mmCIF file of C-alpha atoms in Angstrom:
data_model
loop_
_atom_site.group_PDB
_atom_site.id
_atom_site.type_symbol
_atom_site.label_atom_id
_atom_site.label_comp_id
_atom_site.label_asym_id
_atom_site.label_seq_id
_atom_site.Cartn_x
_atom_site.Cartn_y
_atom_site.Cartn_z
ATOM 1 C CA MET J 64 -1.380 -12.648 -44.239
ATOM 2 C CA ASP J 65 -2.409 -10.864 -41.038
ATOM 3 C CA ILE J 66 -3.616 -12.743 -37.982
ATOM 4 C CA GLU J 67 -4.640 -11.721 -34.484
ATOM 5 C CA GLU J 68 -3.146 -13.470 -31.495
ATOM 6 C CA GLY J 69 -3.148 -12.414 -27.863
ATOM 7 C CA GLY J 70 -4.720 -9.077 -28.730
ATOM 8 C CA LEU J 71 -1.989 -8.240 -31.271
ATOM 9 C CA THR J 72 -2.071 -8.186 -35.064
ATOM 10 C CA VAL J 73 0.946 -9.690 -36.811
ATOM 11 C CA SER J 74 1.879 -10.589 -40.356
ATOM 12 C CA VAL J 75 2.762 -14.234 -40.908
ATOM 13 C CA PRO J 76 3.482 -16.461 -43.903
ATOM 14 C CA GLU J 77 1.380 -19.481 -44.703
ATOM 15 C CA ALA J 78 1.643 -22.213 -42.059
ATOM 16 C CA ARG J 79 3.477 -25.503 -42.383
ATOM 17 C CA ASP J 80 1.739 -28.379 -40.652
ATOM 18 C CA GLY J 81 3.686 -29.937 -37.811
ATOM 19 C CA ALA J 82 6.380 -27.267 -37.721
ATOM 20 C CA SER J 83 7.490 -25.353 -34.679
ATOM 21 C CA GLU J 84 8.157 -21.629 -34.579
ATOM 22 C CA GLY J 85 11.617 -21.571 -36.102
ATOM 23 C CA THR J 86 14.051 -23.841 -37.825
ATOM 24 C CA GLY J 87 16.897 -21.414 -37.800
ATOM 25 C CA GLY J 88 16.522 -21.277 -41.565
ATOM 26 C CA GLY J 89 13.056 -20.444 -42.860
ATOM 27 C CA VAL J 90 10.139 -18.092 -42.299
ATOM 28 C CA PHE J 91 6.902 -19.750 -41.358
ATOM 29 C CA PHE J 92 4.148 -19.713 -38.789
ATOM 30 C CA ASN J 93 2.451 -22.616 -37.049
ATOM 31 C CA PRO J 94 -1.054 -21.874 -35.719
ATOM 32 C CA THR J 95 -1.118 -25.157 -33.765
ATOM 33 C CA GLN J 96 1.583 -23.705 -31.495
ATOM 34 C CA GLU J 97 -0.766 -21.032 -30.172
ATOM 35 C CA LEU J 98 -1.240 -22.991 -26.931
ATOM 36 C CA ASN J 99 2.545 -23.057 -26.515
ATOM 37 C CA ARG J 100 2.732 -19.295 -27.035
ATOM 38 C CA ASP J 101 -0.233 -18.564 -24.754
ATOM 39 C CA VAL J 102 1.359 -20.564 -21.932
ATOM 40 C CA THR J 103 4.667 -18.803 -22.609
ATOM 41 C CA VAL J 104 3.057 -15.389 -22.169
ATOM 42 C CA ALA J 105 1.366 -16.518 -18.947
ATOM 43 C CA VAL J 106 4.748 -17.789 -17.696
ATOM 44 C CA LEU J 107 6.366 -14.447 -18.531
ATOM 45 C CA ARG J 108 3.671 -12.638 -16.553
ATOM 46 C CA ALA J 109 3.962 -14.921 -13.539
ATOM 47 C CA TYR J 110 7.751 -14.930 -13.636
ATOM 48 C CA ARG J 111 7.851 -11.150 -13.287
ATOM 49 C CA ASP J 112 6.513 -11.581 -9.739
ATOM 50 C CA ARG J 113 8.977 -14.414 -9.052
ATOM 51 C CA GLU J 114 12.009 -12.484 -10.348
ATOM 52 C CA PRO J 115 11.256 -8.774 -10.838
ATOM 53 C CA ARG J 116 14.782 -8.053 -12.101
ATOM 54 C CA ALA J 117 14.385 -10.283 -15.166
ATOM 55 C CA ALA J 118 14.005 -7.927 -18.121
ATOM 56 C CA SER J 119 15.769 -9.117 -21.286
ATOM 57 C CA TYR J 120 14.186 -11.847 -23.422
ATOM 58 C CA LEU J 121 15.754 -13.589 -26.402
ATOM 59 C CA ASP J 122 13.464 -15.178 -28.987
ATOM 60 C CA ALA J 123 16.233 -17.376 -30.322
ATOM 61 C CA MET J 124 14.559 -18.707 -33.488
ATOM 62 C CA ALA J 125 12.223 -15.850 -34.260
ATOM 63 C CA ALA J 126 10.755 -16.876 -37.645
ATOM 64 C CA SER J 127 7.803 -14.462 -37.983
ATOM 65 C CA GLY J 128 8.568 -13.077 -34.523
ATOM 66 C CA VAL J 129 5.139 -13.718 -33.021
ATOM 67 C CA ARG J 130 6.519 -15.034 -29.729
ATOM 68 C CA GLY J 131 8.942 -12.143 -29.417
ATOM 69 C CA VAL J 132 6.252 -9.601 -30.253
ATOM 70 C CA ARG J 133 4.001 -11.019 -27.549
ATOM 71 C CA ALA J 134 6.872 -10.905 -25.034
ATOM 72 C CA ALA J 135 7.545 -7.280 -25.969
ATOM 73 C CA ALA J 136 3.877 -6.476 -25.359
ATOM 74 C CA GLU J 137 4.405 -7.771 -21.806
ATOM 75 C CA GLY J 138 7.141 -5.190 -21.248
ATOM 76 C CA TYR J 139 10.213 -7.344 -21.797
ATOM 77 C CA ASP J 140 13.300 -6.023 -23.564
ATOM 78 C CA VAL J 141 13.092 -8.317 -26.582
ATOM 79 C CA THR J 142 15.680 -9.486 -29.092
ATOM 80 C CA CYS J 143 14.423 -11.584 -31.999
ATOM 81 C CA ALA J 144 17.167 -13.575 -33.702
ATOM 82 C CA ASP J 145 17.185 -15.683 -36.855
ATOM 83 C CA VAL J 146 19.668 -16.762 -39.517
ATOM 84 C CA ASP J 147 17.141 -16.073 -42.281
ATOM 85 C CA PRO J 148 17.158 -12.387 -43.311
ATOM 86 C CA ASP J 149 13.504 -12.544 -44.378
ATOM 87 C CA ALA J 150 12.575 -13.748 -40.902
ATOM 88 C CA VAL J 151 14.497 -10.870 -39.336
ATOM 89 C CA ASP J 152 12.735 -8.342 -41.569
ATOM 90 C CA LEU J 153 9.313 -9.800 -40.755
ATOM 91 C CA ALA J 154 9.986 -9.830 -37.002
ATOM 92 C CA ALA J 155 11.099 -6.187 -37.172
ATOM 93 C CA GLU J 156 7.974 -5.264 -39.140
ATOM 94 C CA ASN J 157 5.724 -6.976 -36.606
ATOM 95 C CA LEU J 158 7.368 -5.195 -33.683
ATOM 96 C CA ALA J 159 7.004 -1.837 -35.451
ATOM 97 C CA ALA J 160 3.418 -2.501 -36.556
ATOM 98 C CA ASN J 161 2.411 -2.970 -32.925
ATOM 99 C CA ASP J 162 4.417 0.080 -31.724
ATOM 100 C CA LEU J 163 6.653 -2.136 -29.608
ATOM 101 C CA ASP J 164 10.285 -1.658 -28.779
ATOM 102 C CA GLY J 165 12.583 -4.519 -29.612
ATOM 103 C CA GLU J 166 15.447 -5.562 -31.802
ATOM 104 C CA ALA J 167 15.520 -8.064 -34.672
ATOM 105 C CA VAL J 168 18.988 -9.325 -35.536
ATOM 106 C CA HIS J 169 20.379 -11.507 -38.326
ATOM 107 C CA ARG J 170 22.598 -13.798 -36.252
ATOM 108 C CA ASP J 171 23.225 -17.429 -35.471
ATOM 109 C CA VAL J 172 21.813 -17.752 -31.982
ATOM 110 C CA ASN J 173 24.815 -19.603 -30.578
ATOM 111 C CA ALA J 174 27.162 -16.838 -31.726
ATOM 112 C CA LEU J 175 24.732 -14.185 -30.481
ATOM 113 C CA LEU J 176 24.508 -15.714 -27.011
ATOM 114 C CA TYR J 177 28.268 -15.848 -26.585
ATOM 115 C CA ASP J 178 28.862 -12.404 -28.116
ATOM 116 C CA GLU J 179 25.920 -10.435 -26.701
ATOM 117 C CA GLY J 180 24.803 -12.446 -23.651
ATOM 118 C CA PRO J 181 23.851 -12.959 -21.012
ATOM 119 C CA PHE J 182 20.096 -12.570 -21.411
ATOM 120 C CA ASP J 183 17.722 -12.916 -18.466
ATOM 121 C CA LEU J 184 15.355 -15.230 -20.366
ATOM 122 C CA VAL J 185 16.239 -17.340 -23.384
ATOM 123 C CA ASP J 186 13.540 -19.080 -25.417
ATOM 124 C CA LEU J 187 14.521 -21.997 -27.659
ATOM 125 C CA ASP J 188 11.785 -23.174 -30.007
ATOM 126 C CA PRO J 189 13.557 -24.904 -32.903
ATOM 127 C CA TYR J 190 12.287 -27.407 -35.389
ATOM 128 C CA GLY J 191 13.357 -30.763 -33.945
ATOM 129 C CA THR J 192 15.903 -31.067 -31.171
ATOM 130 C CA PRO J 193 17.042 -28.059 -29.109
ATOM 131 C CA ILE J 194 20.320 -29.761 -28.138
ATOM 132 C CA PRO J 195 22.555 -27.895 -30.657
ATOM 133 C CA PHE J 196 21.573 -24.673 -28.856
ATOM 134 C CA ALA J 197 21.491 -25.922 -25.259
ATOM 135 C CA ASP J 198 25.104 -25.191 -24.290
ATOM 136 C CA ALA J 199 24.994 -21.600 -25.491
ATOM 137 C CA ALA J 200 21.583 -20.961 -23.910
ATOM 138 C CA LEU J 201 22.310 -22.486 -20.512
ATOM 139 C CA ALA J 202 25.763 -20.912 -20.318
ATOM 140 C CA ASN J 203 24.486 -17.438 -21.223
ATOM 141 C CA ALA J 204 21.091 -17.123 -19.532
ATOM 142 C CA ARG J 205 20.687 -15.593 -16.087
ATOM 143 C CA ASN J 206 17.245 -16.643 -14.899
ATOM 144 C CA LEU J 207 15.076 -18.784 -17.171
ATOM 145 C CA VAL J 208 15.546 -20.989 -20.218
ATOM 146 C CA CYS J 209 12.355 -21.988 -22.060
ATOM 147 C CA VAL J 210 12.764 -25.010 -24.321
ATOM 148 C CA THR J 211 10.580 -26.761 -26.889
ATOM 149 C CA ALA J 212 11.487 -30.108 -28.458
ATOM 150 C CA THR J 213 9.451 -31.467 -31.362
ATOM 151 C CA ASP J 214 11.504 -34.611 -32.036
ATOM 152 C CA THR J 215 9.271 -36.734 -29.850
ATOM 153 C CA ALA J 216 10.151 -40.066 -31.495
ATOM 154 C CA PRO J 217 13.832 -39.927 -30.427
ATOM 155 C CA LEU J 218 12.899 -38.506 -27.027
ATOM 156 C CA CYS J 219 10.395 -41.263 -26.307
ATOM 157 C CA GLY J 220 12.562 -44.137 -27.518
ATOM 158 C CA ALA J 221 10.635 -44.886 -30.705
ATOM 159 C CA HIS J 222 13.799 -43.932 -32.595
ATOM 160 C CA LEU J 223 16.170 -45.330 -29.989
ATOM 161 C CA ASN J 224 19.577 -44.706 -31.564
ATOM 162 C CA SER J 225 18.665 -41.136 -32.480
ATOM 163 C CA GLY J 226 17.550 -40.512 -28.897
ATOM 164 C CA ILE J 227 20.790 -41.933 -27.529
ATOM 165 C CA ARG J 228 22.917 -39.792 -29.853
ATOM 166 C CA LYS J 229 21.085 -36.537 -29.289
ATOM 167 C CA TYR J 230 20.241 -36.723 -25.608
ATOM 168 C CA GLY J 231 23.026 -38.839 -24.086
ATOM 169 C CA ALA J 232 20.471 -41.160 -22.515
ATOM 170 C CA VAL J 233 18.671 -44.406 -23.286
ATOM 171 C CA PRO J 234 14.966 -43.590 -23.692
ATOM 172 C CA ARG J 235 12.532 -46.496 -23.951
ATOM 173 C CA ASN J 236 9.313 -46.724 -25.923
ATOM 174 C CA THR J 237 6.927 -47.529 -23.073
ATOM 175 C CA ASP J 238 3.241 -47.005 -22.269
ATOM 176 C CA TYR J 239 4.201 -43.714 -20.634
ATOM 177 C CA HIS J 240 6.132 -42.333 -23.604
ATOM 178 C CA PRO J 241 5.028 -38.669 -23.107
ATOM 179 C CA GLU J 242 6.544 -38.778 -19.620
ATOM 180 C CA MET J 243 9.617 -40.585 -20.971
ATOM 181 C CA GLY J 244 10.193 -37.916 -23.601
ATOM 182 C CA LEU J 245 9.788 -34.995 -21.226
ATOM 183 C CA ARG J 246 12.104 -36.488 -18.609
ATOM 184 C CA THR J 247 14.713 -37.426 -21.221
ATOM 185 C CA LEU J 248 14.703 -33.806 -22.418
ATOM 186 C CA ILE J 249 14.984 -32.335 -18.928
ATOM 187 C CA SER J 250 17.762 -34.780 -18.040
ATOM 188 C CA ALA J 251 19.850 -33.673 -21.014
ATOM 189 C CA LEU J 252 19.342 -29.997 -20.181
ATOM 190 C CA VAL J 253 20.124 -30.474 -16.484
ATOM 191 C CA ARG J 254 23.365 -32.272 -17.340
ATOM 192 C CA THR J 255 24.275 -29.532 -19.810
ATOM 193 C CA ALA J 256 23.694 -26.789 -17.237
ATOM 194 C CA ALA J 257 25.731 -28.690 -14.640
ATOM 195 C CA ARG J 258 28.792 -28.454 -16.890
ATOM 196 C CA TYR J 259 28.684 -24.708 -16.255
ATOM 197 C CA ASP J 260 28.122 -25.106 -12.489
ATOM 198 C CA LYS J 261 24.461 -24.183 -12.885
ATOM 199 C CA ALA J 262 21.310 -25.824 -11.583
ATOM 200 C CA ALA J 263 18.448 -25.982 -14.085
ATOM 201 C CA THR J 264 15.202 -26.718 -12.255
ATOM 202 C CA PRO J 265 11.918 -27.158 -14.155
ATOM 203 C CA ILE J 266 9.207 -24.879 -12.783
ATOM 204 C CA VAL J 267 6.563 -25.634 -15.454
ATOM 205 C CA SER J 268 6.577 -28.382 -18.088
ATOM 206 C CA HIS J 269 4.029 -29.955 -20.382
ATOM 207 C CA VAL J 270 3.673 -32.346 -23.290
ATOM 208 C CA SER J 271 1.128 -31.245 -25.869
ATOM 209 C CA ARG J 272 0.404 -32.729 -29.278
ATOM 210 C CA HIS J 273 3.740 -33.166 -31.053
ATOM 211 C CA TYR J 274 6.118 -31.426 -28.626
ATOM 212 C CA ALA J 275 7.522 -31.263 -25.110
ATOM 213 C CA ARG J 276 7.998 -27.880 -23.427
ATOM 214 C CA THR J 277 9.855 -27.035 -20.215
ATOM 215 C CA TYR J 278 10.783 -23.842 -18.367
ATOM 216 C CA LEU J 279 14.033 -24.189 -16.435
ATOM 217 C CA GLU J 280 14.948 -21.744 -13.676
ATOM 218 C CA LEU J 281 18.681 -21.292 -13.256
ATOM 219 C CA ASP J 282 20.752 -21.058 -10.098
ATOM 220 C CA SER J 283 24.523 -20.670 -10.139
ATOM 221 C CA GLY J 284 26.962 -22.672 -8.072
ATOM 222 C CA ALA J 285 28.452 -26.150 -7.984
ATOM 223 C CA GLN J 286 26.418 -27.162 -4.927
ATOM 224 C CA ALA J 287 23.131 -26.207 -6.580
ATOM 225 C CA ALA J 288 24.161 -28.024 -9.761
ATOM 226 C CA ASP J 289 25.049 -31.138 -7.756
ATOM 227 C CA ALA J 290 21.601 -31.088 -6.127
ATOM 228 C CA CYS J 291 19.983 -31.106 -9.577
ATOM 229 C CA VAL J 292 22.189 -33.947 -10.771
ATOM 230 C CA ASP J 293 21.074 -35.903 -7.700
ATOM 231 C CA GLU J 294 17.551 -35.875 -9.184
ATOM 232 C CA LEU J 295 18.679 -37.974 -12.166
ATOM 233 C CA GLY J 296 18.393 -41.733 -12.338
ATOM 234 C CA TYR J 297 16.911 -44.753 -14.070
ATOM 235 C CA VAL J 298 13.538 -46.459 -14.453
ATOM 236 C CA ASP J 299 13.178 -50.240 -14.767
ATOM 237 C CA ASN J 300 9.995 -51.331 -16.532
ATOM 238 C CA CYS J 301 8.531 -54.825 -16.980
ATOM 239 C CA GLU J 302 6.847 -55.185 -20.346
ATOM 240 C CA ASP J 303 4.784 -58.155 -19.133
ATOM 241 C CA CYS J 304 3.181 -57.200 -15.809
ATOM 242 C CA LEU J 305 3.810 -53.404 -16.081
ATOM 243 C CA TRP J 306 5.849 -53.230 -12.849
ATOM 244 C CA ARG J 307 8.234 -50.291 -12.805
ATOM 245 C CA GLU J 308 10.639 -48.755 -10.311
ATOM 246 C CA ALA J 309 12.769 -45.596 -10.322
ATOM 247 C CA THR J 310 16.278 -45.472 -8.848
ATOM 248 C CA ARG J 311 18.304 -42.281 -8.378
ATOM 249 C CA GLY J 312 21.958 -42.172 -9.348
ATOM 250 C CA LEU J 313 24.059 -42.013 -12.493
ATOM 251 C CA ILE J 314 25.444 -45.539 -12.223
ATOM 252 C CA ALA J 315 22.943 -47.889 -13.817
ATOM 253 C CA ASP J 316 22.168 -51.224 -12.167
ATOM 254 C CA PRO J 317 19.544 -52.653 -14.530
ATOM 255 C CA VAL J 318 17.101 -55.258 -13.296
ATOM 256 C CA GLU J 319 17.312 -58.413 -15.395
ATOM 257 C CA THR J 320 14.308 -60.292 -13.963
ATOM 258 C CA CYS J 321 11.041 -58.696 -12.868
ATOM 259 C CA PRO J 322 10.648 -59.049 -9.083
ATOM 260 C CA VAL J 323 6.856 -59.332 -9.439
ATOM 261 C CA CYS J 324 6.202 -61.732 -12.331
ATOM 262 C CA GLY J 325 9.657 -63.226 -12.855
ATOM 263 C CA GLY J 326 9.704 -62.263 -16.541
ATOM 264 C CA ASP J 327 12.843 -61.222 -18.327
ATOM 265 C CA ARG J 328 11.335 -58.511 -20.532
ATOM 266 C CA VAL J 329 12.576 -55.673 -18.350
ATOM 267 C CA LEU J 330 13.616 -52.397 -19.985
ATOM 268 C CA THR J 331 15.870 -49.861 -18.279
ATOM 269 C CA ALA J 332 15.742 -46.194 -19.310
ATOM 270 C CA GLY J 333 17.936 -43.294 -18.288
ATOM 271 C CA PRO J 334 19.429 -41.219 -17.037
ATOM 272 C CA LEU J 335 16.059 -39.492 -16.708
ATOM 273 C CA TRP J 336 14.965 -36.535 -14.617
ATOM 274 C CA LEU J 337 13.167 -38.121 -11.645
ATOM 275 C CA GLY J 338 12.281 -34.938 -9.765
ATOM 276 C CA PRO J 339 9.201 -32.733 -10.153
ATOM 277 C CA VAL J 340 8.651 -31.366 -13.647
ATOM 278 C CA ALA J 341 6.792 -28.348 -12.261
ATOM 279 C CA ASP J 342 6.501 -26.167 -9.181
ATOM 280 C CA ALA J 343 2.827 -26.547 -8.238
ATOM 281 C CA ASP J 344 2.504 -23.045 -6.773
ATOM 282 C CA PHE J 345 4.118 -21.467 -9.806
ATOM 283 C CA ALA J 346 1.941 -23.514 -12.179
ATOM 284 C CA ARG J 347 -1.121 -22.157 -10.374
ATOM 285 C CA ALA J 348 0.303 -18.623 -10.652
ATOM 286 C CA VAL J 349 0.795 -19.152 -14.395
ATOM 287 C CA ARG J 350 -2.781 -20.379 -14.709
ATOM 288 C CA ARG J 351 -4.036 -17.179 -13.087
ATOM 289 C CA GLU J 352 -2.193 -15.166 -15.747
ATOM 290 C CA VAL J 353 -4.082 -16.812 -18.622
ATOM 291 C CA THR J 354 -6.495 -14.206 -20.007
ATOM 292 C CA ASP J 355 -9.560 -14.432 -22.208
ATOM 293 C CA ASP J 356 -7.864 -12.655 -25.133
ATOM 294 C CA MET J 357 -5.759 -15.791 -25.608
ATOM 295 C CA GLY J 358 -7.079 -18.077 -28.310
ATOM 296 C CA GLU J 359 -6.245 -21.204 -26.312
ATOM 297 C CA ALA J 360 -7.267 -19.824 -22.910
ATOM 298 C CA LYS J 361 -9.621 -22.690 -22.071
ATOM 299 C CA ARG J 362 -7.101 -25.395 -22.953
ATOM 300 C CA ALA J 363 -4.277 -23.514 -21.221
ATOM 301 C CA ARG J 364 -6.220 -23.234 -17.958
ATOM 302 C CA LYS J 365 -7.167 -26.900 -18.021
ATOM 303 C CA LEU J 366 -3.605 -27.930 -18.849
ATOM 304 C CA LEU J 367 -1.997 -25.819 -16.134
ATOM 305 C CA GLY J 368 -4.546 -26.861 -13.535
ATOM 306 C CA THR J 369 -3.759 -30.513 -14.180
ATOM 307 C CA VAL J 370 0.001 -29.837 -14.176
ATOM 308 C CA ALA J 371 -0.326 -28.173 -10.762
ATOM 309 C CA ARG J 372 -2.190 -31.186 -9.316
ATOM 310 C CA GLU J 373 -0.124 -33.900 -10.986
ATOM 311 C CA LEU J 374 1.958 -36.292 -8.891
ATOM 312 C CA ASP J 375 5.733 -36.195 -9.330
ATOM 313 C CA THR J 376 6.010 -39.872 -10.292
ATOM 314 C CA PRO J 377 8.210 -40.405 -13.388
ATOM 315 C CA THR J 378 5.761 -42.842 -15.010
ATOM 316 C CA HIS J 379 2.032 -43.281 -15.440
ATOM 317 C CA TYR J 380 -0.325 -46.228 -15.961
ATOM 318 C CA ASP J 381 -2.820 -46.425 -18.794
ATOM 319 C CA GLN J 382 -6.190 -47.142 -17.243
ATOM 320 C CA HIS J 383 -7.512 -49.016 -20.283
ATOM 321 C CA ARG J 384 -4.512 -51.340 -20.356
ATOM 322 C CA LEU J 385 -4.933 -52.067 -16.650
ATOM 323 C CA TYR J 386 -8.577 -53.017 -17.074
ATOM 324 C CA LYS J 387 -7.780 -55.129 -20.115
ATOM 325 C CA ALA J 388 -5.241 -57.054 -18.028
ATOM 326 C CA TRP J 389 -7.828 -57.433 -15.261
ATOM 327 C CA GLY J 390 -10.527 -58.567 -17.686
ATOM 328 C CA GLU J 391 -12.991 -55.993 -16.386
ATOM 329 C CA PRO J 392 -14.893 -53.088 -17.974
ATOM 330 C CA ALA J 393 -13.287 -49.722 -17.204
ATOM 331 C CA ILE J 394 -14.961 -47.140 -14.995
ATOM 332 C CA GLY J 395 -14.695 -43.368 -15.448
ATOM 333 C CA MET J 396 -11.304 -41.803 -14.837
ATOM 334 C CA GLU J 397 -12.466 -39.477 -12.081
ATOM 335 C CA GLU J 398 -14.075 -42.361 -10.215
ATOM 336 C CA PHE J 399 -10.929 -44.450 -10.748
ATOM 337 C CA VAL J 400 -8.731 -41.756 -9.196
ATOM 338 C CA ASP J 401 -11.226 -41.162 -6.375
ATOM 339 C CA ARG J 402 -11.228 -44.870 -5.474
ATOM 340 C CA LEU J 403 -7.436 -44.897 -5.298
ATOM 341 C CA ARG J 404 -7.442 -41.865 -3.022
ATOM 342 C CA GLY J 405 -10.238 -43.350 -0.939
ATOM 343 C CA ALA J 406 -8.057 -46.413 -0.337
ATOM 344 C CA GLY J 407 -5.286 -44.155 0.983
ATOM 345 C CA HIS J 408 -3.102 -43.956 -2.115
ATOM 346 C CA GLU J 409 -1.770 -40.830 -3.765
ATOM 347 C CA ALA J 410 -3.203 -40.521 -7.262
ATOM 348 C CA SER J 411 -3.761 -37.959 -9.992
ATOM 349 C CA ARG J 412 -4.504 -37.691 -13.664
ATOM 350 C CA ALA J 413 -1.732 -36.789 -16.110
ATOM 351 C CA HIS J 414 -2.044 -33.666 -18.231
ATOM 352 C CA TYR J 415 -1.092 -35.200 -21.572
ATOM 353 C CA ARG J 416 -3.487 -38.158 -21.934
ATOM 354 C CA GLY J 417 -7.055 -38.713 -20.847
ATOM 355 C CA THR J 418 -6.549 -42.314 -19.705
ATOM 356 C CA ALA J 419 -3.227 -41.755 -17.905
ATOM 357 C CA VAL J 420 -3.184 -42.089 -14.130
ATOM 358 C CA LYS J 421 -0.268 -41.453 -11.778
ATOM 359 C CA SER J 422 -0.177 -43.195 -8.432
ATOM 360 C CA THR J 423 2.207 -44.340 -5.735
ATOM 361 C CA ALA J 424 0.169 -47.570 -5.517
ATOM 362 C CA SER J 425 1.399 -50.810 -7.043
ATOM 363 C CA ILE J 426 -0.726 -52.525 -9.679
ATOM 364 C CA ALA J 427 -1.929 -55.038 -7.092
ATOM 365 C CA GLU J 428 -2.882 -52.195 -4.740
ATOM 366 C CA MET J 429 -4.697 -50.394 -7.543
ATOM 367 C CA ARG J 430 -6.658 -53.525 -8.402
ATOM 368 C CA ALA J 431 -7.626 -53.981 -4.771
ATOM 369 C CA ALA J 432 -8.709 -50.355 -4.484
ATOM 370 C CA VAL J 433 -10.840 -50.162 -7.621
ATOM 371 C CA LEU J 434 -12.118 -53.765 -8.022
ATOM 372 C CA ASP J 435 -12.067 -55.344 -4.601
ATOM 373 C CA GLY J 436 -13.446 -52.495 -2.563
ATOM 374 C CA GLY J 437 -10.106 -51.503 -1.106
ATOM 375 C CA ASP J 438 -9.189 -54.845 0.429
ATOM 376 C CA ASP J 439 -5.486 -55.320 1.147
ATOM 377 C CA ALA J 440 -3.459 -56.430 -1.878
ATOM 378 C CA ASP J 441 -1.272 -59.497 -1.769
#
C-alpha cells in the first residue's frame, strides 16, 4: 500500500503492531514509529549546521526504506541496507519513485560497515536490542550514531538477567524505569565506543511509547573517550522511602542501609550514564527544524521542548506516589514544579511521563516546598 509521510509517498507492507523499522530479516512498516522518524529528520536538518561536512547516511536496517528515503530527501548520500532481498527491492523502489539518489544493498550491516565504512551517520533501528550492531556502528561511523532500542523490559530491569547479559550492566526496575532504560542503553554504547578510543556523547535522547532513542556524537581520541567514561556510575535507590543517590565511577560501592529511613531495601543499578542525555541548545535547534508536513509535528515539538528544559538528574520522582506517601491530595504538575522552583530548588518535568518530576531537592525538601509553604526541611 502507498502512504504519505513527511511530504513523500512511499510503498509499504502492512504494519506489525509493536515492531520497529527493521529486524534485519523481514519487510514491514510500523506507523507508530512516525514520531521517531520525524524527530530523526529534524535531527538530520539541525546536524547539518552543527557538522556541515557530514554527508553519508546509512539506514542500517532499511525494511521498507522509509527512514532512508526521508534522509535522502534532506540531501544526504543514503545507503539502505537489509539482509532481506525483498526489503532491498522495496527500498530501491521507494527511492526511485521519489526521484531520489541513493543505494539499496543486500548486506548484513556489520559486514557492510567493516567493508564499506566509514559512514558519517549510522542509524540503527532494529527490532529489540541494538547491541549486536553497536561495535560495527561505533567503530565505523565518523560523526553521529542514531540508536533505537525496543527491548525496554531488559533495559529497565523488568527482565533483569536479560538486561545484564545484553547491556553489561545491572538495571533495576524502579519508579523511574524510563530513565533507567535510557541510561542503561547509553552506558552500554559509551563503553562500546571507548573500546575504539572514541567518545560517544548523547546530544538528543528520548523515551517514547515502547522504545528508547539516542543520538550519539562521536569524537576520536583516548582522552575524549576517558572523559565520557567518567560520566558513568551507579545509583542507589531505597524502595521504602524513595531516597536515591548517584555516584560516579566504575567501582561499585553499594549502600546496604538507607541513610534516611534505615531500611535495608536498597537497590543499586549500574553502570549507568549519569551525564546529560541531551544538549539543550541542540535539542532546541532540532525543535526548530520540525515542520508542519510531519504527521507528528505537534508531539515532536512538545517532546523536544521538554527534553531541552529537562534537568540532567539520572532519576525522577512520581508526583502521585509522593502525595500518596504524604497522605495529601495532589496538585497540578505545573504548580508542583513552580512551588519547587519558588523555594529555590531546580525542578523540571520529564518528557516521558506526565507525573514525572526531576529535582535536585530531597523528598523532605520537596514536601516542605509544596505542603509547608517552603519552610526549611528537617
